[in-house]
Each structure stands twice: as C-alpha cells, then as structure tokens.
mmCIF file of C-alpha atoms in Angstrom:
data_model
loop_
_atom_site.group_PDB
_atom_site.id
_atom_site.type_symbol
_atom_site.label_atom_id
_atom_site.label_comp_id
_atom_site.label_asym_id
_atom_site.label_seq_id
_atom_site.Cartn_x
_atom_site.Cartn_y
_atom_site.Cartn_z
ATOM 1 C CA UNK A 1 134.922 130.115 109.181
ATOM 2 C CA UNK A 2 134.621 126.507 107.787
ATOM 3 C CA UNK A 3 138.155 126.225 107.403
ATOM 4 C CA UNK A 4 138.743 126.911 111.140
ATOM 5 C CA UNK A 5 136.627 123.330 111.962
ATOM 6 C CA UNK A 6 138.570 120.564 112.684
ATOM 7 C CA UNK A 7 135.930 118.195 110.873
ATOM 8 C CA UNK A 8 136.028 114.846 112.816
ATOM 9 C CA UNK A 9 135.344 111.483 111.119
ATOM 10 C CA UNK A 10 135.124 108.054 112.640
ATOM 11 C CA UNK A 11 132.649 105.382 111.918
ATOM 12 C CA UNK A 12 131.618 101.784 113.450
ATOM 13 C CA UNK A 13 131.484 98.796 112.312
ATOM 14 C CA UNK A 14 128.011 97.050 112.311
ATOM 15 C CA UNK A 15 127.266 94.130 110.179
ATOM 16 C CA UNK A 16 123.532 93.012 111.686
ATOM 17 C CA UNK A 17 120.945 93.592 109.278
ATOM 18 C CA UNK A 18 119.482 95.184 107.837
ATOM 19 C CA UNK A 19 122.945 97.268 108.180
ATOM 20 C CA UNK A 20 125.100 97.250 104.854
ATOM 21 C CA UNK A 21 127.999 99.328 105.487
ATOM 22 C CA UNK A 22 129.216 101.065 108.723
ATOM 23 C CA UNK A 23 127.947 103.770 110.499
ATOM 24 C CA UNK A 24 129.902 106.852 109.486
ATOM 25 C CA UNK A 25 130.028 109.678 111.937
ATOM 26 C CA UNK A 26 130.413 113.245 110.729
ATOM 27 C CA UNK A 27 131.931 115.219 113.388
ATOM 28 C CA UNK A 28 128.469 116.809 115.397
ATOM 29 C CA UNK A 29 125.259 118.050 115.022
ATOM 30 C CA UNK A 30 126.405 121.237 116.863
ATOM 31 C CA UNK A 31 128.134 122.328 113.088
ATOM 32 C CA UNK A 32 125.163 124.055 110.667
ATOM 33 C CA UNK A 33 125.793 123.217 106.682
ATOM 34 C CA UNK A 34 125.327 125.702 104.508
ATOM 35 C CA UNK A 35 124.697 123.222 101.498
ATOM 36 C CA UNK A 36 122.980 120.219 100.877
ATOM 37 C CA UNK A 37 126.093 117.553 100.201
ATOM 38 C CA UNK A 38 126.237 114.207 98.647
ATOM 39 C CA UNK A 39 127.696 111.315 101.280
ATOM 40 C CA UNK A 40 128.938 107.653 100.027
ATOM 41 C CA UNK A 41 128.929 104.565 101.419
ATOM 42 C CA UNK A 42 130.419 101.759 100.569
ATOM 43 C CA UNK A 43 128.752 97.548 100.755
ATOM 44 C CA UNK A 44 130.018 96.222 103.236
ATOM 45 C CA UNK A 45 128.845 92.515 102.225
ATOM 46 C CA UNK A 46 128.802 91.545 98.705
ATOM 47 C CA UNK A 47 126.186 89.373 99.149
ATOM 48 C CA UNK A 48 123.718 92.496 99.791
ATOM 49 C CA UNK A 49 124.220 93.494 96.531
ATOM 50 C CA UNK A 50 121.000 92.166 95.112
ATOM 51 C CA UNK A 51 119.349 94.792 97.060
ATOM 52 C CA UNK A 52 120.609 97.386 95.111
ATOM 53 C CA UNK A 53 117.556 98.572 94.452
ATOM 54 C CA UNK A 54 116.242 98.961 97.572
ATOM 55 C CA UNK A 55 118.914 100.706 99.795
ATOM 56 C CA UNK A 56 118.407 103.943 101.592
ATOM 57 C CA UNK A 57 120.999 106.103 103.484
ATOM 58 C CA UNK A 58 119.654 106.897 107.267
ATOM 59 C CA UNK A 59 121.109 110.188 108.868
ATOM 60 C CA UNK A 60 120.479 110.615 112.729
ATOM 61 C CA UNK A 61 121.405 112.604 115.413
ATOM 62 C CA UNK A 62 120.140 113.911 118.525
ATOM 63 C CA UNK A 63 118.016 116.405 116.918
ATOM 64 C CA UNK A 64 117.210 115.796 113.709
ATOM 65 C CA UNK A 65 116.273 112.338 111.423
ATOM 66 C CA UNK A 66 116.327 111.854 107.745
ATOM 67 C CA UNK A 67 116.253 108.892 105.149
ATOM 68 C CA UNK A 68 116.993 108.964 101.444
ATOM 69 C CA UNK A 69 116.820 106.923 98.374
ATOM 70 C CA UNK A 70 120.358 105.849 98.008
ATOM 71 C CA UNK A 71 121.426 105.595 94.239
ATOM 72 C CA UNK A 72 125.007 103.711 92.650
ATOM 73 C CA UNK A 73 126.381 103.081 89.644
ATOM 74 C CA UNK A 74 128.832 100.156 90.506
ATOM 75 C CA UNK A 75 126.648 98.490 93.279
ATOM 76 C CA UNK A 76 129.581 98.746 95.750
ATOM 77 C CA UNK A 77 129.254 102.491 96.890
ATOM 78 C CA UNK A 78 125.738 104.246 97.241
ATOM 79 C CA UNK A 79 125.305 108.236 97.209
ATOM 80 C CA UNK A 80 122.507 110.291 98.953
ATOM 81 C CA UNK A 81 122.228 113.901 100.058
ATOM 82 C CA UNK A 82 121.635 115.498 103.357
ATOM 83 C CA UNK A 83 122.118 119.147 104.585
ATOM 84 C CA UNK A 84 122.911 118.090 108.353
ATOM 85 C CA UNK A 85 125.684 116.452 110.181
ATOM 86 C CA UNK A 86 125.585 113.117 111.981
ATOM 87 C CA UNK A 87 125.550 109.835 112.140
ATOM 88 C CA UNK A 88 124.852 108.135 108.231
ATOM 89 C CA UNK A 89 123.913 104.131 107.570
ATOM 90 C CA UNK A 90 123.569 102.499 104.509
ATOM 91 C CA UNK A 91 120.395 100.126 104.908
ATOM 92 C CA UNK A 92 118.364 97.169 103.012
ATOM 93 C CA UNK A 93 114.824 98.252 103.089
ATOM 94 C CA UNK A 94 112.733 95.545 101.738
ATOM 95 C CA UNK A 95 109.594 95.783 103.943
ATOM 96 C CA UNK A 96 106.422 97.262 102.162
ATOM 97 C CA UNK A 97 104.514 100.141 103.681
ATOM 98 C CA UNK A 98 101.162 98.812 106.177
ATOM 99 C CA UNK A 99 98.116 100.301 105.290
ATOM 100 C CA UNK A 100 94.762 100.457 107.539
ATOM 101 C CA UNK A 101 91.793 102.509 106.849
ATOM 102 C CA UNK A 102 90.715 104.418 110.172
ATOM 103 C CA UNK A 103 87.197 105.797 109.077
ATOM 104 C CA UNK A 104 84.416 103.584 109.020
ATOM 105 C CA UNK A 105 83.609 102.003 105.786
ATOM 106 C CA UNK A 106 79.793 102.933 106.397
ATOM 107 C CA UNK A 107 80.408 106.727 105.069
ATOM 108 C CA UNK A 108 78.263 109.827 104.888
ATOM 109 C CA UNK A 109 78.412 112.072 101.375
ATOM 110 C CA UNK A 110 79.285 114.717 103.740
ATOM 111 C CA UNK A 111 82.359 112.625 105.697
ATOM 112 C CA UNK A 112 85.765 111.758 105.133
ATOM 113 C CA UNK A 113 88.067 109.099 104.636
ATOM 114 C CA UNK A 114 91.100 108.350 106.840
ATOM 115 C CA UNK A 115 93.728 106.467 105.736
ATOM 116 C CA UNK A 116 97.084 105.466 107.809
ATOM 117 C CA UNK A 117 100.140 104.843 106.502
ATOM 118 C CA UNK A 118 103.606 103.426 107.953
ATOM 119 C CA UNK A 119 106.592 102.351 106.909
ATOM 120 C CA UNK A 120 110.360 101.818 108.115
ATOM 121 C CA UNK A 121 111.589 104.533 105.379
ATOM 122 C CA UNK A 122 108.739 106.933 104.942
ATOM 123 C CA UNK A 123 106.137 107.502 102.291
ATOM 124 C CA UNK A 124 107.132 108.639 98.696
ATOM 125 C CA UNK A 125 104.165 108.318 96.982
ATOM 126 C CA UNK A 126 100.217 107.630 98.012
ATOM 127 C CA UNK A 127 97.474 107.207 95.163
ATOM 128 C CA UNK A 128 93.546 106.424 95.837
ATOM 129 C CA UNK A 129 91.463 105.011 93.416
ATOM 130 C CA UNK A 130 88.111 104.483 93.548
ATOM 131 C CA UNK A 131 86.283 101.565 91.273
ATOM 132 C CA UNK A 132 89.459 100.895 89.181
ATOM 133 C CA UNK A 133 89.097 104.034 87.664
ATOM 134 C CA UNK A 134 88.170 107.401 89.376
ATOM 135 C CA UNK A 135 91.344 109.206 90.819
ATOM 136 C CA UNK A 136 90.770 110.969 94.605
ATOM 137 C CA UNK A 137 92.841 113.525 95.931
ATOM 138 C CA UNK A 138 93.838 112.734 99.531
ATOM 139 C CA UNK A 139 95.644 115.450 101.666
ATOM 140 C CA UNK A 140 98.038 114.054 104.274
ATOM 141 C CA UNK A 141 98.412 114.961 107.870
ATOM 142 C CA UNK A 142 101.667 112.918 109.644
ATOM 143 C CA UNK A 143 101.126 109.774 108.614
ATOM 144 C CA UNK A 144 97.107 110.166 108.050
ATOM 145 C CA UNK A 145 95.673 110.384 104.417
ATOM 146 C CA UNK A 146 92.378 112.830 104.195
ATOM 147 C CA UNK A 147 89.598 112.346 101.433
ATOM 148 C CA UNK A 148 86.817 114.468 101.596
ATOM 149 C CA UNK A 149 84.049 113.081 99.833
ATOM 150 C CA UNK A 150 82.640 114.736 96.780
ATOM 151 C CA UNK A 151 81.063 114.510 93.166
ATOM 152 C CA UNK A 152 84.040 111.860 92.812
ATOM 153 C CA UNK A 153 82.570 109.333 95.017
ATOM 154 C CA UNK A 154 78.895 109.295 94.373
ATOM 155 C CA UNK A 155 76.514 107.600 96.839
ATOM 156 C CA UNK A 156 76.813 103.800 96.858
ATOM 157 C CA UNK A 157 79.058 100.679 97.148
ATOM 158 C CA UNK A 158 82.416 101.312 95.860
ATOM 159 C CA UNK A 159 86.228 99.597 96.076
ATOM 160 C CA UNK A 160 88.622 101.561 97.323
ATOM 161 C CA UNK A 161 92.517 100.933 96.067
ATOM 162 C CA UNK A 162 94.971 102.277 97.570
ATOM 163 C CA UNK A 163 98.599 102.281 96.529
ATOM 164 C CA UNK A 164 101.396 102.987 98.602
ATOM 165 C CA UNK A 165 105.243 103.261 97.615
ATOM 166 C CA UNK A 166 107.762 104.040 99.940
ATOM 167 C CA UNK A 167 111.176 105.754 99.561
ATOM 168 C CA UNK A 168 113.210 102.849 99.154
ATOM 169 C CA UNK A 169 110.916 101.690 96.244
ATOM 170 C CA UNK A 170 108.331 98.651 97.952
ATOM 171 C CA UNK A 171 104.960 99.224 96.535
ATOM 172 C CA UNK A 172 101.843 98.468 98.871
ATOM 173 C CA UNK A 173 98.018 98.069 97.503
ATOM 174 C CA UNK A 174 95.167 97.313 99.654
ATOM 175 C CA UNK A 175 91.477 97.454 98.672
ATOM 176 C CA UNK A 176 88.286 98.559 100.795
ATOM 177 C CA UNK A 177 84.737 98.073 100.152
ATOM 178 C CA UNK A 178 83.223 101.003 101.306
ATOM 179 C CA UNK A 179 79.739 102.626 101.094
ATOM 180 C CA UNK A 180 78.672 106.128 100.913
ATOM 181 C CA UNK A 181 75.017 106.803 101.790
ATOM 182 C CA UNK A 182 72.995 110.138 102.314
ATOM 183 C CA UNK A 183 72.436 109.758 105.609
ATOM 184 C CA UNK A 184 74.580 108.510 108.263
ATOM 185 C CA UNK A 185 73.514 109.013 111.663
ATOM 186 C CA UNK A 186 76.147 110.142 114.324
ATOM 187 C CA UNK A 187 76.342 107.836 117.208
ATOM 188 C CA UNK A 188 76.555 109.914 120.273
ATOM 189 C CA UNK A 189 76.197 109.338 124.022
ATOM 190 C CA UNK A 190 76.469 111.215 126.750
ATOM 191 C CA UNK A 191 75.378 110.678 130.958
ATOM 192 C CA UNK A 192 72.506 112.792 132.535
ATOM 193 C CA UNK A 193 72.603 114.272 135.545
ATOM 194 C CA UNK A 194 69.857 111.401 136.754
ATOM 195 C CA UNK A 195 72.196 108.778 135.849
ATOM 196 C CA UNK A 196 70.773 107.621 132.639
ATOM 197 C CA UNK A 197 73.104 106.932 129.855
ATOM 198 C CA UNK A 198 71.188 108.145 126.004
ATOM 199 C CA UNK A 199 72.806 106.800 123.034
ATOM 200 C CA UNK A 200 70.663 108.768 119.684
ATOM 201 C CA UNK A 201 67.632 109.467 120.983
ATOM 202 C CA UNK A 202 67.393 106.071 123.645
ATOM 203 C CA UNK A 203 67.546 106.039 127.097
ATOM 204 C CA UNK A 204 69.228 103.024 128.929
ATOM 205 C CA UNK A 205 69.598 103.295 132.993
ATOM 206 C CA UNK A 206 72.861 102.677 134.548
ATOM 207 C CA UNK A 207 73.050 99.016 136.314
#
C-alpha cells in the first residue's frame, strides 16, 4: 500500500531565528506511519553551530505537535524521530524553562503544592527538593506539578528547590520559602440573602 504513495517533499527556506535549517515538508498529515522514523536536517548557518547542544527538531501539522532532542555527530546534520508526517524545523533552543509556584507558601500538613512549569520545548525532567536534602515526589497534570504533603515535609519553615530541565537541555532552579503549619484556616466568603457579605465567621454589610 505504501508503495502506491507518491510521497511529496518540498521544504522552505527560513533563516530568522531561532530557525537553523529549512522547514522540510513531508508530503501530509492525511498519510498514517506505521513506524517511528529518524528525519535529518542539515545547519543551515555555520555560525549556529555552537548550539549544538541545544537544538531540537519541531514537527507540526494541523493536527498534531511534537519536539525532540535533536542529536549529530558532525555538527552539520541533526537526527530526531517522529511517527507522524508534516512539517519538521531544526531549532536553537537556548531559553530556560519559567517556574512559578501557584499554591500559597502559607501551607496546611493536609494541602498541596502547585507548581507551574513552561517552556518553548517542553519539560524533560522536574525534581523537588526540600531543605537541600529531602527528595518529594510531585505528580504532574499539563504543565502543573502536584505535591501532596506528607511525613516528607514536616510542619515548619522549609526551602523549597526546584529544578527544571527541558528537552533541549537548559536547566532551571528556583527556591521557595514555604511554611507548613497544622492549621490553616480556609478563607471563604459567600453573600446572604440579606445582603451581607461573611468572610470566616465575620459579617461585613454591603456599601
């Protein structure tokens, strides 16, 4: 059946960057592949070539995104792997990952830490540490990092590290004081029928 595709190739030339080779398209997303297969690229200015080690291969099309590490062994062409068809860029990726903690850093025994990641590439690896040397295991939702706390993280004033590496290789680490207590109340409001607004027990009237 493969053999009856006329496989289409044509690519454009694009030299903004971070853009380091042209944009190869391969024929349509329309085609399934049955394999995962290995596309190179090749440098289109020498002068990126001191990026080597942060290049990544983008593949795009109108349903469907990927990025990989992109590896080479004579810093002129650059391999990755994908297992659709469509448009492929080689790309310098030298921006580091952001990090922002979403929770508060006032934190019950019984409440979690969110953590919120981005990054032009996507997240390869994510590490917590708490007080330079107890490990937590985070579970990630999207982009959002989850601690539970735990024995791990005892009640008290702590540092938070977290460590961030993305798929091109930049490494991100950002610290937070937080502080666990026993009890944190939960701030909640809500409007009574009368008008009055309560906010944890208090009762304020509308101006």
């Amino acid at each position: 059946l493969y053999d009856m595709v006329p496989f289409v190739l044509s690519y454009t030339d694009n030299r903004q960057w971070p853009n380091a080779s042209v944009t190869a398209q391969l024929h349509g997303n329309e085609i399934p592949v049955q394999n995962s297969y290995d596309i190179s690229l090749r440098l289109n200015n020498p002068g990126y070539s001191i990026y080597r080690d942060r290049m990544v291969i983008k593949m795009e099309n109108p349903k469907y995104g990927s990025i990989a590490k992109a590896t080479t062994q004579d810093g002129a062409w650059y391999k990755a792997s994908f297992s659709k068809l469509g448009n492929v860029t080689l790309l310098v990726d030298t921006v580091k990952p952001v990090i922002n903690m979403i929770s508060n850093n006032v934190i019950s025994t019984k409440g979690t830490i969110r953590i919120r990641t981005s990054d032009n590439s996507g997240i390869k690896n994510f590490t917590g540490i708490l007080d330079s040397n107890q490990w937590l295991l985070f579970s990630n939702a999207t982009s959002d990092y989850l601690y539970t706390v735990d024995e791990h993280c005892p009640a008290g004033d702590h540092t938070l590290t977290i460590t961030v590496e993305d798929i091109a290789g930049n490494i991100a680490i950002k610290q937070f004081n937080i502080s666990v207590r026993e009890n944190v109340p939960a701030v909640k409001s809500k409007t009574t029928q009368s008008g009055k607004k309560t906010t944890n027990g208090s009762t304020k009237r509308r101006k």
